[in-house]
Coordinates of N, CA and C in Angstrom, one line a residue:
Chain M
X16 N 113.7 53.2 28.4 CA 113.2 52.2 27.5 C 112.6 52.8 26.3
X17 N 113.2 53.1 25.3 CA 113.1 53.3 24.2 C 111.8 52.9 23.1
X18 N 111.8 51.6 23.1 CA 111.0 51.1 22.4 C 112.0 50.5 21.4
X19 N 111.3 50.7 20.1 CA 111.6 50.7 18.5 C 112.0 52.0 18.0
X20 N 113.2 52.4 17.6 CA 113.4 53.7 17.6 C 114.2 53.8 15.5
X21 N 113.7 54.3 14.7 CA 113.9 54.4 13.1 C 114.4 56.1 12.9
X22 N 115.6 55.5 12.3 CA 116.1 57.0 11.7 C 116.1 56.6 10.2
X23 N 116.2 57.7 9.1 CA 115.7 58.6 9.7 C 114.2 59.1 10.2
X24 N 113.5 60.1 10.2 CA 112.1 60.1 9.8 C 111.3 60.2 8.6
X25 N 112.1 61.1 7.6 CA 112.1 61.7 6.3 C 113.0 61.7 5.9
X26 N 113.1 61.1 4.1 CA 114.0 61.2 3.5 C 113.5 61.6 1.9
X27 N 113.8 62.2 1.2 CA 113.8 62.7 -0.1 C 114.8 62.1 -0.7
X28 N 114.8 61.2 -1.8 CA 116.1 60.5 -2.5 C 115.9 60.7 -4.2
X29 N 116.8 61.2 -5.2 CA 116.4 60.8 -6.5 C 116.7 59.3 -7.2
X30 N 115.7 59.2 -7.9 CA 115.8 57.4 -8.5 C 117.3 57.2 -8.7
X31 N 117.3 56.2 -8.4 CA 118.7 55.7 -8.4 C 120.1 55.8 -7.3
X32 N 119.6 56.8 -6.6 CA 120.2 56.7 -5.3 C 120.2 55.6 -4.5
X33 N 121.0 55.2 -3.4 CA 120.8 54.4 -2.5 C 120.3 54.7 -1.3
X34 N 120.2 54.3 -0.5 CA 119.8 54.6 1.4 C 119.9 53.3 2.1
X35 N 120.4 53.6 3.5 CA 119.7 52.2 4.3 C 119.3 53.1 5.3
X36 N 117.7 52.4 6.3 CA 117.2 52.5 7.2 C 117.6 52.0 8.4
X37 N 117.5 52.3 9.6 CA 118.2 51.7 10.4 C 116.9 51.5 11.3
X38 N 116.9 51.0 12.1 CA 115.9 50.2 13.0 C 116.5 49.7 14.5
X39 N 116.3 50.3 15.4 CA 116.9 49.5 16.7 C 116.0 49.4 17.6
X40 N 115.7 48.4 18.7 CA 115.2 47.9 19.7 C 116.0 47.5 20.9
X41 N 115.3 48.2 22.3 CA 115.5 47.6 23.2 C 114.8 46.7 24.0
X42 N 114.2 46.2 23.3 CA 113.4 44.8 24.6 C 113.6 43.4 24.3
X43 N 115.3 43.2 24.4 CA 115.7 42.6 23.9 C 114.9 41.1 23.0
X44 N 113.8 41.9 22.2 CA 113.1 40.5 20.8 C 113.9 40.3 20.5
X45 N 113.5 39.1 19.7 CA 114.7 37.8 18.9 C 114.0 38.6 17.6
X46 N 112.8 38.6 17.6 CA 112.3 39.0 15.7 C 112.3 40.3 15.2
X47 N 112.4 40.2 14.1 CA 112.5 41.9 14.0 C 111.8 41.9 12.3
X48 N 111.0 42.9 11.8 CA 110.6 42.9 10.8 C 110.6 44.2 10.0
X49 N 110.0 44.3 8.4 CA 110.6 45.6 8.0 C 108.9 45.5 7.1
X50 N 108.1 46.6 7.1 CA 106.7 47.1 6.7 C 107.2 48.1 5.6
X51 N 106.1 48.1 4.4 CA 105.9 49.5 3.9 C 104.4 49.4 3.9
X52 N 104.1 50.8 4.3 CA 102.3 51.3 4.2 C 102.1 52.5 3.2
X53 N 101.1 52.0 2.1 CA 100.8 52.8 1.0 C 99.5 52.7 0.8
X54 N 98.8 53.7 1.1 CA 97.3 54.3 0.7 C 96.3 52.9 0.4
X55 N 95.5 52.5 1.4 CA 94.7 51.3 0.6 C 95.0 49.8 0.5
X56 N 96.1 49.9 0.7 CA 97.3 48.7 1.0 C 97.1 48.4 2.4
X57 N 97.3 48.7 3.3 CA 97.9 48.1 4.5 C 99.4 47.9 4.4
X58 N 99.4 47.4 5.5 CA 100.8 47.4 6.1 C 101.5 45.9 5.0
X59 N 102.4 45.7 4.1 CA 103.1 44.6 3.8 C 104.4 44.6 4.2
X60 N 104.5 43.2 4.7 CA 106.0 42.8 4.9 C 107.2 42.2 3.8
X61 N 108.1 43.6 4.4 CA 109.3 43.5 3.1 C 110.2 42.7 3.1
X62 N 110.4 42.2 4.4 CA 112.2 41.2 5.1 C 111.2 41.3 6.8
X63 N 111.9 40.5 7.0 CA 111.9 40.2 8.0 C 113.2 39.1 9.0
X64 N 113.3 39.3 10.0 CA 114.5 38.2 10.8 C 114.0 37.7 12.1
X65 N 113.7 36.4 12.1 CA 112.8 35.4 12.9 C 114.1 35.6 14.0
X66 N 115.4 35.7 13.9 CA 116.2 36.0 15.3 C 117.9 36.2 14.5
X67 N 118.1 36.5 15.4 CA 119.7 37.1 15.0 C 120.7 36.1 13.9
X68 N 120.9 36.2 13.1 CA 121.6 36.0 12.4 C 120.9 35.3 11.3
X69 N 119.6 35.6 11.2 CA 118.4 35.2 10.1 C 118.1 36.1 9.4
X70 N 117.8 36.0 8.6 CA 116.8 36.9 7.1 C 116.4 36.2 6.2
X71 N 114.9 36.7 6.1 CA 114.3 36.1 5.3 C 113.6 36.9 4.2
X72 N 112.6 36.8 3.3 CA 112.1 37.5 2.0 C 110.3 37.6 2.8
X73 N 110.1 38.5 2.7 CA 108.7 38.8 2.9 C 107.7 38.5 1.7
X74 N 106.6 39.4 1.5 CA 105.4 39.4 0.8 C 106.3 40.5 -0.5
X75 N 106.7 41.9 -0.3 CA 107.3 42.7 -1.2 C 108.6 43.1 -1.1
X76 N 109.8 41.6 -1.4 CA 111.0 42.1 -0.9 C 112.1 42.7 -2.4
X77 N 111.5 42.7 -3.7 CA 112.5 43.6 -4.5 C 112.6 44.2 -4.8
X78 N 113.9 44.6 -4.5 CA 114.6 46.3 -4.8 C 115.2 46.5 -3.1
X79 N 114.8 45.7 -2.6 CA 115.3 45.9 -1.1 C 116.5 44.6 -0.7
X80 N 117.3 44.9 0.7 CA 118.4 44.3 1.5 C 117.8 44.5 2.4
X81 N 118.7 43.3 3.3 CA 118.5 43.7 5.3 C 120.0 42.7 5.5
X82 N 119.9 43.8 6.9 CA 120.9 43.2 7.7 C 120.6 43.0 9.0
X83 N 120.8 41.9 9.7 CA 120.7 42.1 11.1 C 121.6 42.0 11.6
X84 N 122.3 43.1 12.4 CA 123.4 43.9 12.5 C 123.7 42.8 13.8
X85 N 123.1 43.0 14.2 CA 122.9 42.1 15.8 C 121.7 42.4 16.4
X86 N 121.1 41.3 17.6 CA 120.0 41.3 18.4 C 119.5 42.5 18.2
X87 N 119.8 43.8 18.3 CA 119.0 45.2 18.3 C 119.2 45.5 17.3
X88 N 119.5 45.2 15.9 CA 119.7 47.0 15.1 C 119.2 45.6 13.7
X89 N 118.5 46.1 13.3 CA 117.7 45.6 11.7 C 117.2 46.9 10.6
X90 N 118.6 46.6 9.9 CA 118.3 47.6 9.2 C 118.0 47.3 7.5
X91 N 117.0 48.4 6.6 CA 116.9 48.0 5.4 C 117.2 49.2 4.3
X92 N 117.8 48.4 3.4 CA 118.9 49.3 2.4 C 118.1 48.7 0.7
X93 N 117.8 50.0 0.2 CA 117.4 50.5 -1.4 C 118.6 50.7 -2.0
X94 N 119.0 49.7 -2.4 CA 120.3 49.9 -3.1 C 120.4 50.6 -4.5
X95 N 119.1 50.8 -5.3 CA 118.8 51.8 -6.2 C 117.5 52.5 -6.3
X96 N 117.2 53.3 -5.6 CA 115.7 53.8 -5.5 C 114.9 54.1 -6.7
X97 N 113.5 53.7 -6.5 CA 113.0 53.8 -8.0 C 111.7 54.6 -6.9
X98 N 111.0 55.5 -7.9 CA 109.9 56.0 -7.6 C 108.3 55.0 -6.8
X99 N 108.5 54.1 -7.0 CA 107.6 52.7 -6.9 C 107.7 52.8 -5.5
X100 N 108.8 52.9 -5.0 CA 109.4 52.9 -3.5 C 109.0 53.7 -2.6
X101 N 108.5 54.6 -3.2 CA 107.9 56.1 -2.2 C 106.8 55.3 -1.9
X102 N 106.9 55.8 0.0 CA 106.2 54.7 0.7 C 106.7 55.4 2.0
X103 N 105.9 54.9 3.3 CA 105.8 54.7 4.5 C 106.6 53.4 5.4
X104 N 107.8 53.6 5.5 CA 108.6 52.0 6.4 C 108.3 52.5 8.1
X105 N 108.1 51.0 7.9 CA 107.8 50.7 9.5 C 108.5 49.6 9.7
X106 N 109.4 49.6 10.8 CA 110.0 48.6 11.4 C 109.1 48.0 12.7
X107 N 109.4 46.7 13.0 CA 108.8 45.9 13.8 C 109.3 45.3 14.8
X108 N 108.9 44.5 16.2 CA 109.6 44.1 16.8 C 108.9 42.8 17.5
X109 N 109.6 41.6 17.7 CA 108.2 41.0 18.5 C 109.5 39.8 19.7
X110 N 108.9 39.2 20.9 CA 109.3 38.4 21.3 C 108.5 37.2 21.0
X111 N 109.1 36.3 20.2 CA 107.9 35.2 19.4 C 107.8 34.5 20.3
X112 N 108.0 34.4 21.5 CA 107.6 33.4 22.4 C 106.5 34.4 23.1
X113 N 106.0 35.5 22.3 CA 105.1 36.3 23.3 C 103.9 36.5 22.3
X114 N 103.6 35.2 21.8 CA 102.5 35.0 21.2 C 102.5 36.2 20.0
X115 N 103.5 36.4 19.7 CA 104.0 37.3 18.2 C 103.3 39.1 17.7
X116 N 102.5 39.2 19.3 CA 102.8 40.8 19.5 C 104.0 41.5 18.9
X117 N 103.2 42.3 17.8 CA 104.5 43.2 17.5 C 104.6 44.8 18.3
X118 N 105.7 45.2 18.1 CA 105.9 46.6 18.5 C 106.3 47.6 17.4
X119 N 105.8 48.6 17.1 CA 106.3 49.4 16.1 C 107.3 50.5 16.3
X120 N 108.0 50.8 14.7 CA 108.8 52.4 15.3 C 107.8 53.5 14.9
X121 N 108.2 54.4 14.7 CA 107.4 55.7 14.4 C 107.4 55.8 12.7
X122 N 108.2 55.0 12.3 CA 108.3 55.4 10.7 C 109.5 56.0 10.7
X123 N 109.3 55.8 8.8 CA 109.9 56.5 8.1 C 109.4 57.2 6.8
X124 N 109.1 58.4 6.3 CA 108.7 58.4 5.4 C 109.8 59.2 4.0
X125 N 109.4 58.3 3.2 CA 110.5 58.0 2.0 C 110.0 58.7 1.1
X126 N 110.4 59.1 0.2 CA 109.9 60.3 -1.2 C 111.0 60.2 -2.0
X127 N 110.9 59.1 -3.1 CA 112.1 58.9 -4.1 C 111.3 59.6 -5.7
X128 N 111.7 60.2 -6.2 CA 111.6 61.9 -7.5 C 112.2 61.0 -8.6
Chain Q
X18 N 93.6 30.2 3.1 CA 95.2 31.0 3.4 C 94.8 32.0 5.2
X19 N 95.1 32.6 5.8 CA 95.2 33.1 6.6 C 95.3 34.6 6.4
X20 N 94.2 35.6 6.6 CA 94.3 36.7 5.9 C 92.7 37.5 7.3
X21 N 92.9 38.5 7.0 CA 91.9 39.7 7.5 C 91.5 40.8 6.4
X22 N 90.1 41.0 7.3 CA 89.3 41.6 5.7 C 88.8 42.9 6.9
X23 N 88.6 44.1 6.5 CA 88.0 45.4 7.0 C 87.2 45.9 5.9
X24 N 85.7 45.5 6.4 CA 85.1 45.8 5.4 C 85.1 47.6 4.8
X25 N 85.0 48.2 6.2 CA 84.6 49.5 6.0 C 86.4 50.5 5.8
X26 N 86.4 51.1 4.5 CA 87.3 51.5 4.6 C 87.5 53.4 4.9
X27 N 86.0 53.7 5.2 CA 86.1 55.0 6.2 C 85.6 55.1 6.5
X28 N 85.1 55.2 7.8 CA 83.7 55.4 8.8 C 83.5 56.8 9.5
X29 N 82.6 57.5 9.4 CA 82.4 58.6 9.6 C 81.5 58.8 11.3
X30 N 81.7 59.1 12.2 CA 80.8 59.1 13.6 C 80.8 60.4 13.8
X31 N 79.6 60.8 14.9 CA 79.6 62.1 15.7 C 80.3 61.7 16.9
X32 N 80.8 63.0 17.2 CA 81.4 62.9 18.7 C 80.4 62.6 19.7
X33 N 80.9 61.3 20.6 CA 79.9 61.3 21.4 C 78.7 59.9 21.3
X34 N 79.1 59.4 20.0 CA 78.2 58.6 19.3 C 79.2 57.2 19.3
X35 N 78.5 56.0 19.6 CA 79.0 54.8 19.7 C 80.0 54.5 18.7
X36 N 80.7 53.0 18.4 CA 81.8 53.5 17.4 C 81.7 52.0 17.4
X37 N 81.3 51.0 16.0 CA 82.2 49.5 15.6 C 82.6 49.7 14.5
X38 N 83.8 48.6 14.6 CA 84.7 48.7 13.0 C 84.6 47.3 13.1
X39 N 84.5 46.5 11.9 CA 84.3 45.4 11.6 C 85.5 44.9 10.9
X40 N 86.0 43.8 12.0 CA 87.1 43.2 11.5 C 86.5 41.0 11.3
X41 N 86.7 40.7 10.1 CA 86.8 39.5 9.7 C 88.0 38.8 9.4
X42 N 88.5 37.5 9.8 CA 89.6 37.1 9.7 C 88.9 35.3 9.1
X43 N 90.4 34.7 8.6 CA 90.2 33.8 7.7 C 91.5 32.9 8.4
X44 N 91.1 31.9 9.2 CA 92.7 31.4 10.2 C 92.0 29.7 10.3
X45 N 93.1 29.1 10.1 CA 92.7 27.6 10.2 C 93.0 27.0 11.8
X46 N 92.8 27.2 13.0 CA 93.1 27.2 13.8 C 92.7 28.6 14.8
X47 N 92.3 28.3 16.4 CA 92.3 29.4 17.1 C 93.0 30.5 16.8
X48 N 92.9 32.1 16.4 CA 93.7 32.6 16.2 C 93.9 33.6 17.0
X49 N 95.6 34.5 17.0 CA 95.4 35.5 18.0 C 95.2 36.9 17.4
X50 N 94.4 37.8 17.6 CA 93.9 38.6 16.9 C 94.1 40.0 18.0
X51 N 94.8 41.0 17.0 CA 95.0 42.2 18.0 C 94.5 43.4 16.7
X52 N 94.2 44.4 17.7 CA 93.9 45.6 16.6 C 94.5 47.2 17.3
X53 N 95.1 47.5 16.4 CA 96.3 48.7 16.2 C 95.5 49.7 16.1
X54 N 96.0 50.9 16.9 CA 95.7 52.4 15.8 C 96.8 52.8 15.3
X55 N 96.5 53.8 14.5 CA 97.9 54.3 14.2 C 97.3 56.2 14.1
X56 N 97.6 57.0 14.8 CA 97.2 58.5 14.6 C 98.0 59.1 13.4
X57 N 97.4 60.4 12.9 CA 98.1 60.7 11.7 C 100.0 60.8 11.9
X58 N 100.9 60.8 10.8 CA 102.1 61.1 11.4 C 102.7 60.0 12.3
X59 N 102.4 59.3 13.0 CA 102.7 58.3 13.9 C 102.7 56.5 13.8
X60 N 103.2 55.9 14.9 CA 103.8 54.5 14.5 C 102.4 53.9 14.9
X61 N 102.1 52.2 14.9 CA 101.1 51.8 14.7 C 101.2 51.2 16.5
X62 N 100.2 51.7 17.1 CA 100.1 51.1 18.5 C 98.8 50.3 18.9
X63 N 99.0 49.4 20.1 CA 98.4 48.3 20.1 C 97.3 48.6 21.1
X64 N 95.6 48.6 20.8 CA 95.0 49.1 21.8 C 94.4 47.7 22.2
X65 N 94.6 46.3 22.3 CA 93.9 45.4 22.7 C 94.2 44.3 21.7
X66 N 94.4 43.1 22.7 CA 94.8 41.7 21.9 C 93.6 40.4 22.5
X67 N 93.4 39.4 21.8 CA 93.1 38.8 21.9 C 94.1 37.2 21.7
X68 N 94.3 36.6 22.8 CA 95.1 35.4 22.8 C 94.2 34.2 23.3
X69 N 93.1 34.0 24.1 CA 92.1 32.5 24.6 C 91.6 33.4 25.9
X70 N 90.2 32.5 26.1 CA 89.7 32.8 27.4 C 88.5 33.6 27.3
X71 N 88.5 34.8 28.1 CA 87.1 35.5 27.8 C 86.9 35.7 26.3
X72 N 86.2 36.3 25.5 CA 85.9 36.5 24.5 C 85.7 37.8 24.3
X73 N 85.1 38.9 25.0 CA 85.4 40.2 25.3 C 86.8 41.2 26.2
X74 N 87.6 41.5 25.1 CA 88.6 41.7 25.6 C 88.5 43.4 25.7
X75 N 89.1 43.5 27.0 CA 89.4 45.6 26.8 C 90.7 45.8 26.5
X76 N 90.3 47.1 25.9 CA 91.9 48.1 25.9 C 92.2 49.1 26.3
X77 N 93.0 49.8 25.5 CA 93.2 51.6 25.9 C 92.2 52.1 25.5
X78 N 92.1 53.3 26.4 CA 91.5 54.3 25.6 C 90.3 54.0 25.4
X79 N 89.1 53.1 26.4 CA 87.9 53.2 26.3 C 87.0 51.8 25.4
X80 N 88.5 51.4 24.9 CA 88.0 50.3 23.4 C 87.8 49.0 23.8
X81 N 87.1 48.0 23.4 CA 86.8 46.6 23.2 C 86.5 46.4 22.2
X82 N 86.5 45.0 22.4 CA 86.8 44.2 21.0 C 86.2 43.0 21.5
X83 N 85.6 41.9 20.7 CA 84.5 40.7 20.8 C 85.0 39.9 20.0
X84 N 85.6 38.5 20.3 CA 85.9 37.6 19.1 C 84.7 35.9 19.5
X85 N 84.0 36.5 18.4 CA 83.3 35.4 18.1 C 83.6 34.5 16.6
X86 N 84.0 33.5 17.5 CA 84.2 32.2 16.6 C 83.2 32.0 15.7
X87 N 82.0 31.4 15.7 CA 81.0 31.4 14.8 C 81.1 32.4 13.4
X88 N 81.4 33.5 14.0 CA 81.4 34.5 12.8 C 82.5 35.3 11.8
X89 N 83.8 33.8 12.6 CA 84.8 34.8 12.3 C 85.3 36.2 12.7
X90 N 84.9 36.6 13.6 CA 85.1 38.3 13.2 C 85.9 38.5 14.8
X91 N 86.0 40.3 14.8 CA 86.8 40.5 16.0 C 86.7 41.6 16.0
X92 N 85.2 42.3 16.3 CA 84.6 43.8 15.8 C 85.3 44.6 17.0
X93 N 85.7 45.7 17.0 CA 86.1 46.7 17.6 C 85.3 47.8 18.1
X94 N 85.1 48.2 19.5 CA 83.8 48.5 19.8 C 84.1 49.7 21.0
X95 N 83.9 51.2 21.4 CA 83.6 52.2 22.0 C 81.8 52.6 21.9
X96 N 81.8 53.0 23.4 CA 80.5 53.8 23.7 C 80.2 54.8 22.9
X97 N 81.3 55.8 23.4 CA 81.2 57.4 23.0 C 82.7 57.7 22.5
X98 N 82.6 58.1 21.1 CA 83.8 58.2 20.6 C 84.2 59.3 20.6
X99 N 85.7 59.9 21.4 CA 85.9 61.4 21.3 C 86.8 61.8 20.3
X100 N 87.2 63.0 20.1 CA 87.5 63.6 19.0 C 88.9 63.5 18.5
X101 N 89.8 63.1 19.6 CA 91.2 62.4 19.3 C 91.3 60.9 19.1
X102 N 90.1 60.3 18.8 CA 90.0 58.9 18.5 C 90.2 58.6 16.7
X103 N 89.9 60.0 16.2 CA 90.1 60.0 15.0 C 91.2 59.4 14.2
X104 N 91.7 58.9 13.6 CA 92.8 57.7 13.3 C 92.6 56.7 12.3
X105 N 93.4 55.8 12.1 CA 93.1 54.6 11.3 C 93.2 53.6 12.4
X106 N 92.9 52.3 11.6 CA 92.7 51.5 12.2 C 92.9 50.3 11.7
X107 N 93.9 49.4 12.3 CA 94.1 48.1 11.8 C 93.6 47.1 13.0
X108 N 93.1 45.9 12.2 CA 93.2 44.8 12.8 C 94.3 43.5 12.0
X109 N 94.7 43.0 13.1 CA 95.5 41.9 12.7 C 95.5 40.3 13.1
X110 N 95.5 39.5 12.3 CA 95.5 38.0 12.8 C 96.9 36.8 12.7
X111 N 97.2 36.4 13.5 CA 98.3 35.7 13.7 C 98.8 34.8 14.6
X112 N 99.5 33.5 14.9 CA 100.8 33.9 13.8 C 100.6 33.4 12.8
X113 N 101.2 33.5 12.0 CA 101.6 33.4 10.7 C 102.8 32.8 10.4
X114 N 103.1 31.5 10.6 CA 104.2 30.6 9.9 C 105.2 31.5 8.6
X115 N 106.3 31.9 9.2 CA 107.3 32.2 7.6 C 107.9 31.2 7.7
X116 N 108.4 31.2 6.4 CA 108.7 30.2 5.6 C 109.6 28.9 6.6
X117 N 111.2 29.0 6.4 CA 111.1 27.6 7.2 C 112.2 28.1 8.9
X118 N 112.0 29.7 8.8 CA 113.1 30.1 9.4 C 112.3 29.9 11.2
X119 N 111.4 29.5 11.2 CA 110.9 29.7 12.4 C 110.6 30.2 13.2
X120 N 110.4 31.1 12.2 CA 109.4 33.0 12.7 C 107.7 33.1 12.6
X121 N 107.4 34.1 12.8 CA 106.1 34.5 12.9 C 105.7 35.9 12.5
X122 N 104.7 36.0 11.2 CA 104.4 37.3 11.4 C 102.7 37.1 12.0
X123 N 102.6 38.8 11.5 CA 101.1 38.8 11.6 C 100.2 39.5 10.3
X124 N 99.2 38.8 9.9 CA 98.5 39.4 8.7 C 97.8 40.5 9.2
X125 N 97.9 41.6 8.6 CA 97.4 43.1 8.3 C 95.8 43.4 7.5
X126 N 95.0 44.1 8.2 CA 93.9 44.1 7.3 C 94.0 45.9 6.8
X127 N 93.4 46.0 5.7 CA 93.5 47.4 4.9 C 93.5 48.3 5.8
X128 N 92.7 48.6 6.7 CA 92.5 49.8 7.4 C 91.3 50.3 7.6
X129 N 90.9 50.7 8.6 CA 89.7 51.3 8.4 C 90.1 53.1 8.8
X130 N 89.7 54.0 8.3 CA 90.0 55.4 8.7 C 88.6 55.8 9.5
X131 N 89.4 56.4 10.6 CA 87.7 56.7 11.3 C 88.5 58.5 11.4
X132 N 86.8 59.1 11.0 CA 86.5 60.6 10.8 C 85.5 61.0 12.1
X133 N 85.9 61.7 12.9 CA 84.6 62.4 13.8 C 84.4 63.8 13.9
X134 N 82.7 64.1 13.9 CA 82.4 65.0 13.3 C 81.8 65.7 14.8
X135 N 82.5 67.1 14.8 CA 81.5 67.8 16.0 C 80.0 67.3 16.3

């Protein structure tokens, strides 16, 4: 049992490049959410998907996509990287019938030049 | 609106020396209130939640936490703090209604960074 598991860990990208994050879970949650953590900030939510075949717009969602691939895999894509973006992603996981405990991945940390 | 406040945004202790972080929340309704660490490098893990019932709740790793209604808050609390405790520190309040999809997050408070000193 896995957990919340995020590739990559590190990525270096120049502005204007693309990327998607990938995010997968095994405990089978219905929710799945997408974080960035920057110095002073806390943790804000970028997208998020209340259950499979949903997406919705968080607190800081532009410049970003998501897909929920299916039940396990919630992934999020920078379809043009801008420097602003350099940041810390955290993917999330919750069973919302479990009083909305989340689970985290280990990260990802992003460095767009 | 529904939000968490951390007043202290670095706390400095001796090893060995008691340890509160002060967590305040703003929730229109009972709320459930959990508080994360997250170690340098690493994902953000859950050392104790609060959902109804006692009011003193334990966790990992030596920690409790107190949610008193009156004051809002949901302070975070060790005896003797050891030296791998060093970390940040979130507290969180929730759920949190999104929009109409029938989800739930949870609000994030800044962080507190805790430093311990020989």
């Amino acid at each position: 049992n896995a957990g919340v598991t995020q590739t990559p860990k590190f990525q270096v990208l120049k502005t204007g490049q693309s990327m998607t994050l990938q995010c997968a879970q095994d405990m089978n949650h219905n929710s799945m959410y997408w974080y960035r953590q920057d110095p002073g900030m806390g943790l804000r939510l970028i997208y998020y998907s209340a259950s499979e075949g949903t997406t919705d717009k968080g607190e800081v969602p532009n410049g970003y996509n998501v897909s929920r691939l299916n039940k396990r895999e919630f992934s999020l894509r920078l379809e043009s990287a801008a420097p602003s973006q350099t940041s810390v992603y955290f993917c999330a996981s919750s069973d919302s019938l479990d009083y909305n405990e989340q689970f985290f991945g280990p990260g990802t940390r992003l460095t767009v030049l | 609106a529904q939000s968490v406040t951390q007043p202290d945004i670095h706390i400095t202790v001796s090893e060995g020396a008691s340890l509160e972080l002060r967590c305040n929340y703003s929730y229109g309704a009972t709320p459930y209130l959990f508080w994360y660490v997250q170690s340098p490098g690493q994902g953000l893990q859950l050392l104790l939640k609060y959902f109804s019932g006692d009011t003193l709740v334990q966790g990992i790793k030596g920690f409790e936490a107190e949610f008193k209604r009156s004051q809002s808050s949901f302070n975070l609390r060790k005896p003797s703090v050891h030296w791998s405790d060093a970390a940040e520190y979130f507290c969180a309040v929730g759920p949190i209604p999104l929009n109409s999809n029938s989800g739930y997050a949870l609000n994030f408070g800044k962080g507190t960074s805790l430093l311990v000193t020989p």
